[in-house]
XYZ file of N, CA and C in Angstrom:
294
model
N 57.154 -73.634 -15.548
C 56.387 -73.842 -16.899
C 55.182 -74.044 -16.945
N 54.982 -75.241 -16.004
C 53.265 -75.391 -15.944
C 52.387 -74.870 -15.550
N 53.007 -73.994 -14.965
C 52.177 -73.164 -13.715
C 52.053 -71.500 -14.769
N 52.898 -71.160 -15.580
C 52.956 -69.960 -16.260
C 51.716 -70.319 -17.530
N 51.691 -71.852 -18.015
C 51.329 -72.008 -19.190
C 49.379 -72.087 -18.592
N 49.774 -72.389 -17.324
C 48.090 -72.566 -16.526
C 47.749 -70.767 -16.793
N 48.644 -70.152 -16.333
C 47.977 -69.280 -16.209
C 47.700 -68.143 -17.444
N 48.723 -68.858 -18.805
C 48.058 -68.365 -19.984
C 46.818 -68.679 -20.085
N 46.533 -70.003 -20.195
C 45.097 -70.744 -20.583
C 44.314 -69.755 -19.874
N 44.489 -69.249 -18.148
C 43.421 -68.954 -17.714
C 42.872 -67.182 -17.889
N 43.900 -66.598 -18.957
C 44.259 -64.803 -19.184
C 43.577 -65.326 -20.549
N 43.467 -65.805 -20.937
C 43.043 -65.543 -22.745
C 42.259 -65.063 -22.975
N 41.472 -64.412 -21.862
C 39.981 -63.664 -22.301
C 41.011 -62.136 -21.572
N 42.092 -62.016 -21.481
C 42.787 -60.793 -21.202
C 43.974 -60.353 -22.262
N 43.938 -60.030 -23.142
C 45.054 -60.139 -23.852
C 46.306 -59.346 -23.720
N 46.370 -58.614 -23.083
C 47.167 -57.325 -22.534
C 48.150 -58.018 -21.626
N 47.652 -59.597 -21.249
C 48.496 -60.100 -20.111
C 49.511 -61.416 -21.015
N 49.026 -61.543 -21.742
C 49.587 -62.611 -22.943
C 50.958 -62.457 -23.675
N 51.812 -61.146 -23.546
C 52.327 -61.103 -24.104
C 53.662 -61.528 -22.785
N 53.091 -60.776 -21.666
C 54.733 -60.998 -20.285
C 54.249 -62.421 -20.388
N 53.239 -62.989 -20.652
C 52.876 -64.846 -20.149
C 54.200 -65.475 -20.987
N 53.773 -64.796 -22.177
C 54.731 -65.699 -23.664
C 56.162 -65.221 -23.091
N 56.498 -64.685 -22.692
C 57.919 -63.748 -22.574
C 59.018 -64.997 -21.203
N 57.705 -65.056 -20.169
C 57.885 -65.822 -19.330
C 58.219 -67.052 -19.652
N 57.003 -67.536 -20.264
C 57.016 -68.656 -20.703
C 58.538 -69.186 -21.314
N 58.836 -67.913 -22.293
C 60.368 -68.502 -22.938
C 61.322 -68.196 -22.287
N 61.362 -67.418 -21.189
C 62.709 -67.471 -20.360
C 62.689 -68.632 -19.328
N 61.497 -69.077 -18.942
C 61.546 -70.504 -18.500
C 61.879 -71.704 -19.182
N 61.681 -71.821 -20.524
C 61.993 -72.470 -21.668
C 63.873 -72.363 -21.629
N 63.981 -71.438 -21.600
C 65.712 -71.005 -21.810
C 66.054 -71.185 -20.320
N 65.600 -71.237 -19.332
C 66.562 -71.831 -18.166
C 66.177 -73.352 -18.302
N 65.341 -74.328 -18.423
C 65.033 -75.395 -18.925
C 66.107 -76.140 -20.041
N 66.693 -75.493 -20.787
C 67.390 -75.765 -21.863
C 69.264 -75.626 -21.211
N 69.066 -74.510 -20.261
C 70.257 -74.414 -19.561
C 70.834 -75.795 -18.547
N 69.633 -76.368 -18.300
C 69.821 -77.230 -17.470
C 69.882 -78.583 -17.790
N 69.482 -78.781 -19.092
C 69.404 -79.997 -19.900
C 70.947 -80.085 -20.008
N 71.658 -79.125 -20.492
C 73.052 -79.169 -21.261
C 73.820 -80.031 -20.093
N 73.624 -79.663 -18.718
C 74.276 -80.237 -17.452
C 73.468 -81.806 -17.265
N 72.177 -82.105 -17.510
C 71.628 -82.901 -17.573
C 72.551 -84.147 -18.464
N 72.590 -83.694 -19.628
C 72.791 -84.665 -20.392
C 74.510 -84.878 -20.736
N 75.354 -84.253 -19.982
C 76.510 -84.051 -20.062
C 76.840 -85.116 -18.381
N 76.197 -85.091 -17.793
C 76.099 -85.965 -16.512
C 75.199 -87.712 -16.637
N 74.619 -87.639 -17.751
C 73.421 -88.472 -18.109
C 74.926 -90.154 -17.962
N 73.967 -91.412 -17.637
C 74.995 -92.355 -17.550
C 75.197 -92.937 -18.972
N 74.403 -92.905 -19.711
C 74.464 -93.684 -20.601
C 73.863 -92.366 -22.143
N 74.286 -93.004 -23.018
C 73.938 -91.755 -24.322
C 72.723 -92.028 -24.282
N 71.761 -93.307 -24.417
C 70.206 -93.584 -24.649
C 69.729 -92.364 -24.074
N 70.387 -92.311 -22.656
C 69.530 -91.407 -21.573
C 69.868 -90.083 -22.252
N 70.927 -89.589 -22.437
C 71.083 -88.258 -22.453
C 70.178 -87.610 -24.239
N 70.175 -88.979 -24.818
C 69.348 -88.635 -26.618
C 67.851 -88.809 -25.457
N 67.514 -89.159 -24.438
C 65.861 -89.226 -24.476
C 65.841 -88.012 -23.919
N 66.839 -87.428 -23.140
C 66.508 -86.295 -22.496
C 66.357 -85.381 -23.120
N 67.742 -84.764 -24.202
C 67.291 -83.830 -25.649
C 66.270 -84.140 -26.072
N 65.463 -85.127 -26.306
C 64.338 -85.473 -27.255
C 63.445 -84.743 -26.430
N 63.170 -85.328 -25.292
C 61.828 -84.545 -24.800
C 62.039 -82.808 -24.572
N 63.356 -82.713 -24.215
C 63.549 -80.756 -24.253
C 62.884 -80.508 -25.587
N 63.450 -81.067 -26.675
C 63.561 -80.135 -27.544
C 61.620 -80.316 -28.076
N 61.138 -81.436 -28.003
C 59.886 -82.080 -28.178
C 58.758 -80.739 -27.814
N 59.354 -80.361 -26.448
C 58.512 -79.396 -25.560
C 58.991 -78.049 -26.062
N 60.204 -78.010 -26.257
C 60.459 -76.605 -27.518
C 59.344 -76.558 -28.281
N 59.152 -77.466 -29.569
C 58.500 -77.004 -30.721
C 57.003 -76.955 -30.367
N 56.649 -76.928 -29.236
C 55.244 -76.926 -29.144
C 55.082 -75.618 -28.027
N 56.130 -75.173 -27.384
C 56.452 -73.830 -27.010
C 56.478 -73.199 -27.808
N 56.997 -73.127 -29.141
C 57.298 -72.365 -30.369
C 55.510 -72.074 -30.902
N 55.199 -73.122 -30.636
C 53.927 -72.940 -31.430
C 53.066 -72.359 -30.842
N 53.142 -72.918 -29.505
C 52.031 -72.008 -28.734
C 52.395 -70.307 -28.611
N 53.521 -69.495 -28.522
C 53.971 -68.554 -28.383
C 53.497 -67.723 -29.621
N 53.711 -68.265 -30.940
C 53.495 -67.984 -32.156
C 52.256 -67.726 -32.360
N 50.654 -68.694 -32.158
C 49.401 -68.516 -31.568
C 48.947 -67.835 -31.157
N 49.519 -67.494 -29.576
C 49.006 -66.637 -29.019
C 49.711 -65.263 -29.217
N 50.667 -64.881 -29.941
C 50.589 -63.721 -30.855
C 49.486 -63.469 -31.997
N 48.849 -64.332 -32.158
C 48.130 -64.293 -33.722
C 46.728 -64.252 -33.011
N 46.663 -64.648 -31.935
C 45.558 -64.641 -30.884
C 45.257 -63.350 -30.248
N 46.510 -62.662 -29.699
C 46.658 -61.532 -28.872
C 45.935 -60.233 -30.311
N 46.246 -60.216 -31.558
C 45.717 -59.555 -32.981
C 44.560 -59.605 -33.133
N 43.618 -61.226 -32.876
C 42.311 -61.437 -32.898
C 41.966 -62.207 -32.155
N 41.586 -61.746 -30.752
C 41.051 -62.108 -30.059
C 39.748 -62.385 -29.985
N 39.236 -62.453 -30.977
C 37.603 -62.896 -31.499
C 37.343 -64.159 -31.941
N 38.609 -64.528 -32.093
C 38.673 -65.931 -32.877
C 38.518 -66.919 -32.411
N 37.378 -67.466 -32.175
C 37.261 -68.722 -31.019
C 37.926 -70.001 -31.444
N 38.030 -70.093 -33.170
C 39.353 -71.346 -33.012
C 40.241 -71.592 -32.739
N 41.146 -69.695 -32.835
C 42.371 -70.010 -32.718
C 42.614 -70.098 -30.949
N 41.334 -69.265 -30.075
C 41.644 -69.428 -29.069
C 41.474 -71.014 -28.295
N 41.024 -72.064 -29.163
C 40.539 -73.647 -28.860
C 41.940 -74.040 -29.205
N 43.047 -73.269 -30.056
C 44.306 -73.846 -30.486
C 45.390 -73.454 -29.554
N 44.406 -72.589 -28.932
C 45.576 -72.061 -28.040
C 45.637 -72.613 -26.570
N 44.117 -73.275 -26.280
C 43.937 -74.030 -25.185
C 44.664 -75.401 -25.293
N 44.532 -75.701 -26.392
C 44.856 -77.041 -27.111
C 46.053 -77.346 -26.832
N 47.038 -76.267 -26.848
C 48.116 -76.446 -27.215
C 48.664 -76.127 -25.530
N 48.129 -75.011 -24.771
C 48.300 -74.885 -23.442
C 48.691 -76.400 -22.348
N 48.060 -77.116 -23.104
C 47.671 -78.512 -22.488
C 48.771 -79.143 -23.227
N 48.600 -79.254 -24.338
C 50.352 -80.098 -24.665
C 51.393 -79.733 -23.336
N 51.201 -78.493 -23.557
C 53.024 -77.864 -22.508
C 52.648 -78.394 -21.580
N 51.286 -78.068 -20.729
C 51.230 -78.830 -19.679
C 51.542 -80.519 -19.156
N 50.794 -81.030 -20.308
C 51.178 -82.418 -20.165
C 52.555 -83.005 -20.511
N 53.821 -82.328 -21.152
C 54.585 -82.140 -21.548
C 55.863 -81.848 -20.088
N 55.620 -80.617 -19.092
C 55.882 -80.654 -18.052
C 56.004 -81.902 -17.031
N 54.530 -81.786 -16.968
C 54.290 -83.032 -15.366
C 54.721 -84.110 -16.222
């Protein structure tokens, strides 16, 4: 996910690639959700399971916001405030993944 998000960050000037990268990020997040079910099921404590669920959900909310902004940016790629927002959201996703 970090690699895909980094690629989004470098491709903001090439909006034709953004849709593909947003779809890739969605697929990768879905894979993480599937892995999370197993991690929650085998967590040693309920606190750990709750923490895992919370971290993954928080990442998901940031990914949703990023994908929504990417859709807007793809329609209006001359909006530099929107580009800045996309870049900030990419950084947030990368920080949450790492």
